[in-house]
């Protein structure tokens, strides 16, 4: 049986609960190890492959995490690292090699690719059955066409970061069906597929981007906010919401920065800017029936603030990729 997840209360937040992505990732990996051991007992050894081009800091972190976690749970892994100068032909050859490698059950082409190389033809070249990231057009099409229902009913591979976000919400019993979700960012790996997945789960998803006229207004009317813009340290004045988590994206001397910054998320109503940084593996959920919402609504003269600030946790993403 899976271990219970910690439900740490935010100081001064009453019923607010910190969503611990790191703990969920650890539990997911423990569950995967049991499943992989059973496969080994039946003579099947699954393998995860990665293709990385160049040394993008975020990509290096992601790929290292995938292989580290694979080793931890007994999952074979195969990696192909190409230099920044690799040509489109080099990348195509690596993809075909992964397609044909019997050791590789599924693999990813780590994005972004170097400037000047279109990722779409590369994703199209993958064997859809081996597409661990769920970004092949066939798999995204399956996500669009399937009948709405729980994430567990979707047979096609799912994009790992969106799947990790949904896993965090479901693990902490955060309502999704019928909720309004504002996604900050419309990138190929997070924003767009997350919008598709959430609509499959019967949520109302709004994707915002650099040309959205009033992102703050979209955040204020949301029940759930996901920051996935790939911009380190989004400002509170730009978002107008109480504490948005973030997708790890930009390398800094002390580590990989998140979209959200978050001491402000520990306060009831942060003012001015978002603060010093919400830890990337964290999010905040206040129960929908929290009586303070009524007071907040009266004070603001409008709807209650968002119930959740969610983030895309890298370790959850890696665990979902391994699954």
XYZ file of C-alpha atoms in Angstrom:
323
model
C 0.000 0.000 0.000
C 1.314 3.471 -0.854
C 2.566 5.605 1.997
C 0.377 8.514 3.078
C 1.417 11.914 1.806
C 2.351 14.671 4.278
C -0.292 17.320 4.828
C 1.693 20.191 6.245
C -0.336 23.255 7.172
C 0.841 26.662 6.035
C 1.500 28.896 9.028
C -1.441 31.206 9.580
C -3.450 29.661 6.747
C -5.936 27.606 8.760
C -7.090 24.881 6.349
C -4.456 25.594 3.697
C -2.383 22.498 2.893
C 1.022 22.400 1.249
C 1.041 19.996 -1.704
C 4.367 18.182 -1.470
C 5.458 17.197 -4.981
C 8.720 15.716 -3.739
C 6.900 13.307 -1.411
C 4.508 12.329 -4.186
C 7.429 11.665 -6.540
C 9.056 9.414 -3.929
C 5.818 7.487 -3.448
C 5.373 7.144 -7.204
C 8.894 5.776 -7.572
C 8.294 3.255 -4.775
C 5.145 2.051 -6.550
C 6.993 1.829 -9.869
C 9.780 -0.239 -8.323
C 7.246 -2.831 -7.208
C 5.707 -2.954 -10.692
C 9.095 -3.202 -12.404
C 10.233 -5.976 -10.072
C 7.132 -7.939 -11.085
C 7.952 -7.435 -14.757
C 11.485 -8.682 -14.107
C 10.030 -11.762 -12.426
C 8.159 -12.482 -15.673
C 11.267 -12.050 -17.808
C 10.520 -8.562 -19.170
C 12.976 -5.695 -18.700
C 11.471 -2.293 -19.629
C 13.868 0.449 -20.665
C 13.659 4.238 -20.910
C 15.701 6.108 -23.516
C 16.616 9.789 -23.769
C 17.975 11.892 -26.614
C 19.464 15.214 -25.541
C 21.052 17.740 -27.872
C 23.360 20.351 -26.377
C 23.737 21.373 -22.744
C 20.632 23.428 -21.968
C 20.660 23.715 -18.167
C 17.054 22.681 -17.725
C 17.480 19.730 -20.091
C 20.599 18.541 -18.269
C 18.676 18.596 -14.984
C 15.660 16.758 -16.424
C 17.662 14.051 -18.159
C 19.934 13.454 -15.172
C 16.847 13.063 -12.971
C 15.276 10.551 -15.334
C 18.361 8.327 -15.386
C 18.930 8.666 -11.648
C 15.364 7.659 -10.882
C 15.502 4.839 -13.435
C 18.510 3.374 -11.646
C 16.726 3.711 -8.297
C 13.715 1.674 -9.390
C 15.537 -0.914 -11.504
C 14.458 0.506 -14.865
C 17.050 0.063 -17.604
C 17.982 3.323 -19.308
C 19.706 4.227 -22.551
C 20.880 7.727 -23.377
C 22.147 9.427 -26.495
C 23.757 12.834 -25.928
C 24.522 14.907 -29.017
C 26.555 18.123 -29.172
C 24.982 21.535 -29.704
C 26.359 21.434 -33.247
C 24.417 18.265 -34.142
C 22.536 18.507 -37.422
C 18.908 17.580 -38.069
C 20.224 14.445 -39.790
C 22.143 13.492 -36.622
C 19.006 13.843 -34.520
C 16.918 11.866 -36.981
C 19.509 9.067 -36.889
C 19.376 8.993 -33.091
C 15.566 8.777 -33.130
C 15.615 5.908 -35.610
C 18.189 4.167 -33.433
C 15.880 4.434 -30.418
C 12.921 3.246 -32.486
C 14.829 0.083 -33.399
C 16.583 -0.575 -30.075
C 14.946 -3.598 -28.367
C 16.246 -2.418 -25.001
C 14.126 0.744 -25.232
C 10.447 0.372 -24.353
C 9.887 4.132 -24.581
C 12.028 7.228 -25.023
C 11.932 11.001 -25.125
C 13.472 13.628 -27.357
C 14.399 16.255 -24.799
C 13.175 19.719 -25.729
C 14.158 22.384 -26.516
C 16.333 21.463 -29.488
C 19.047 23.883 -30.620
C 17.926 27.011 -32.426
C 17.173 26.403 -36.071
C 15.987 22.794 -35.662
C 12.215 22.323 -35.872
C 11.123 19.848 -33.164
C 7.863 18.848 -34.900
C 9.426 16.682 -37.664
C 11.588 15.038 -35.003
C 8.576 14.181 -32.846
C 6.739 12.869 -35.906
C 9.636 10.505 -36.625
C 9.249 8.722 -33.286
C 7.446 5.407 -33.021
C 4.192 6.526 -31.303
C 4.194 3.355 -29.200
C 7.591 4.376 -27.787
C 6.694 8.029 -27.159
C 7.236 8.404 -23.404
C 6.431 12.139 -23.417
C 3.122 11.776 -25.262
C 4.011 14.516 -27.773
C 3.773 12.529 -31.003
C 0.838 13.850 -33.105
C -0.842 10.446 -32.892
C -0.777 10.473 -29.100
C -1.879 14.094 -28.807
C -4.698 13.226 -31.206
C -5.748 10.340 -28.951
C -5.820 12.784 -26.061
C -8.136 15.093 -28.018
C -10.468 12.449 -29.432
C -11.036 10.154 -26.450
C -14.239 10.384 -24.410
C -13.873 12.607 -21.296
C -13.164 10.694 -18.126
C -10.501 10.005 -15.508
C -6.828 10.175 -16.450
C -6.546 6.443 -15.828
C -8.889 5.716 -18.726
C -6.599 7.296 -21.327
C -4.657 4.606 -23.171
C -2.272 6.840 -25.146
C 0.977 7.991 -23.505
C 0.435 11.244 -21.610
C 2.754 14.280 -21.556
C 4.760 13.830 -18.376
C 4.589 17.289 -16.785
C 0.813 17.690 -17.255
C 0.348 14.156 -15.964
C 2.470 15.041 -12.934
C 0.390 18.151 -12.220
C -2.848 16.185 -12.396
C -1.308 13.478 -10.199
C -0.490 16.070 -7.534
C -4.012 17.465 -7.576
C -5.596 14.022 -7.436
C -3.252 12.787 -4.698
C -4.383 15.648 -2.454
C -8.033 15.263 -3.501
C -8.179 18.709 -5.062
C -11.352 18.913 -7.178
C -10.710 19.159 -10.924
C -14.031 18.367 -12.568
C -16.051 21.526 -13.111
C -13.241 23.786 -11.869
C -11.799 26.746 -13.767
C -8.063 26.365 -14.348
C -5.868 29.223 -15.571
C -2.611 28.081 -17.152
C 0.102 30.698 -17.544
C 1.996 29.621 -20.643
C 1.064 27.720 -23.794
C 4.240 25.789 -24.525
C 4.304 22.454 -26.330
C 5.528 20.443 -23.348
C 3.263 21.839 -20.599
C 0.659 24.487 -21.332
C -1.039 23.141 -24.445
C -1.153 19.435 -23.484
C -2.176 20.337 -19.922
C -5.141 22.272 -21.315
C -6.152 19.211 -23.351
C -5.761 16.869 -20.379
C -7.766 19.107 -18.042
C -10.628 19.382 -20.501
C -10.578 15.578 -20.732
C -11.062 15.665 -16.956
C -14.021 18.026 -17.472
C -12.383 21.167 -16.127
C -12.616 24.537 -17.858
C -9.077 25.428 -18.964
C -7.896 28.912 -19.948
C -4.433 29.255 -21.501
C -2.786 32.648 -21.156
C 0.335 33.866 -22.931
C 2.343 36.976 -23.761
C -0.503 38.502 -25.794
C -3.247 37.830 -23.239
C -4.687 41.238 -22.419
C -5.228 40.770 -18.680
C -3.543 37.722 -17.151
C -4.319 39.010 -13.648
C -8.058 38.953 -14.362
C -7.824 35.370 -15.612
C -5.982 34.379 -12.439
C -8.510 36.083 -10.166
C -11.411 34.082 -11.575
C -9.579 30.760 -11.476
C -10.051 27.924 -9.007
C -6.632 26.505 -9.926
C -3.597 28.330 -11.308
C -0.666 26.610 -13.008
C 2.420 28.682 -13.818
C 4.259 27.120 -16.752
C 5.603 30.113 -18.638
C 9.268 29.219 -18.430
C 10.005 32.610 -16.838
C 11.869 32.584 -13.545
C 10.342 34.675 -10.768
C 6.978 35.771 -12.142
C 5.855 38.922 -10.384
C 2.742 39.239 -8.264
C 1.881 42.520 -9.943
C 1.701 40.705 -13.287
C -0.347 37.779 -12.014
C -2.666 39.305 -9.460
C -3.019 35.973 -7.684
C -1.999 34.621 -4.338
C 1.073 32.487 -4.895
C 1.646 30.744 -8.226
C 3.971 27.774 -8.387
C 6.264 27.189 -11.293
C 7.815 24.879 -13.833
C 11.586 24.625 -13.335
C 13.119 26.236 -16.312
C 16.074 28.557 -15.877
C 19.461 27.623 -14.451
C 20.954 29.940 -11.857
C 24.230 29.712 -9.907
C 22.394 28.114 -6.967
C 20.179 25.787 -8.942
C 17.239 25.715 -11.320
C 14.745 28.516 -10.798
C 10.976 28.219 -10.889
C 8.318 30.367 -12.522
C 6.778 31.261 -9.194
C 8.480 32.882 -6.273
C 6.973 31.988 -3.105
C 7.390 33.268 0.396
C 4.349 35.265 -0.642
C 2.464 32.015 -1.080
C 2.855 31.475 2.642
C 0.895 34.658 3.348
C -2.854 35.064 3.078
C -2.883 37.947 0.590
C 0.612 38.941 -0.615
C 0.909 42.523 -1.810
C 3.091 44.104 -4.447
C 5.130 41.258 -5.906
C 5.115 37.527 -5.549
C 7.960 37.459 -3.025
C 11.088 35.378 -2.739
C 10.032 32.177 -4.417
C 7.619 29.317 -4.031
C 9.633 26.082 -3.861
C 9.077 24.339 -7.171
C 7.817 21.146 -5.596
C 5.189 22.995 -3.596
C 1.709 24.304 -4.138
C -1.047 25.652 -1.965
C -4.628 24.494 -1.630
C -7.292 26.059 0.545
C -10.425 23.967 0.983
C -13.375 25.246 -1.111
C -15.502 25.627 2.027
C -12.902 27.719 3.863
C -14.993 30.343 5.739
C -12.318 32.963 5.114
C -13.303 32.987 1.442
C -16.558 34.748 2.291
C -14.660 37.446 4.165
C -12.156 37.728 1.324
C -14.939 38.028 -1.222
C -16.578 40.851 0.740
C -13.252 42.642 1.192
C -12.378 42.461 -2.475
C -15.901 43.131 -3.682
C -15.766 40.159 -6.022
C -15.148 36.453 -6.328
C -13.061 34.478 -3.905
C -9.307 34.127 -4.615
C -8.009 30.988 -6.308
C -8.213 27.870 -4.193
C -4.941 26.472 -5.460
C -1.600 27.566 -6.769
C -0.135 24.515 -8.510
C 3.225 23.846 -10.075
C 4.909 21.372 -12.391
C 7.345 19.446 -10.196
C 10.370 18.124 -12.061
C 10.681 14.989 -9.939
C 7.012 14.166 -10.400
C 7.542 14.714 -14.123
C 10.476 12.280 -14.132
C 8.474 9.688 -12.207
C 5.545 10.030 -14.597
C 7.910 9.612 -17.524
C 9.251 6.412 -16.004
C 5.720 5.060 -15.588
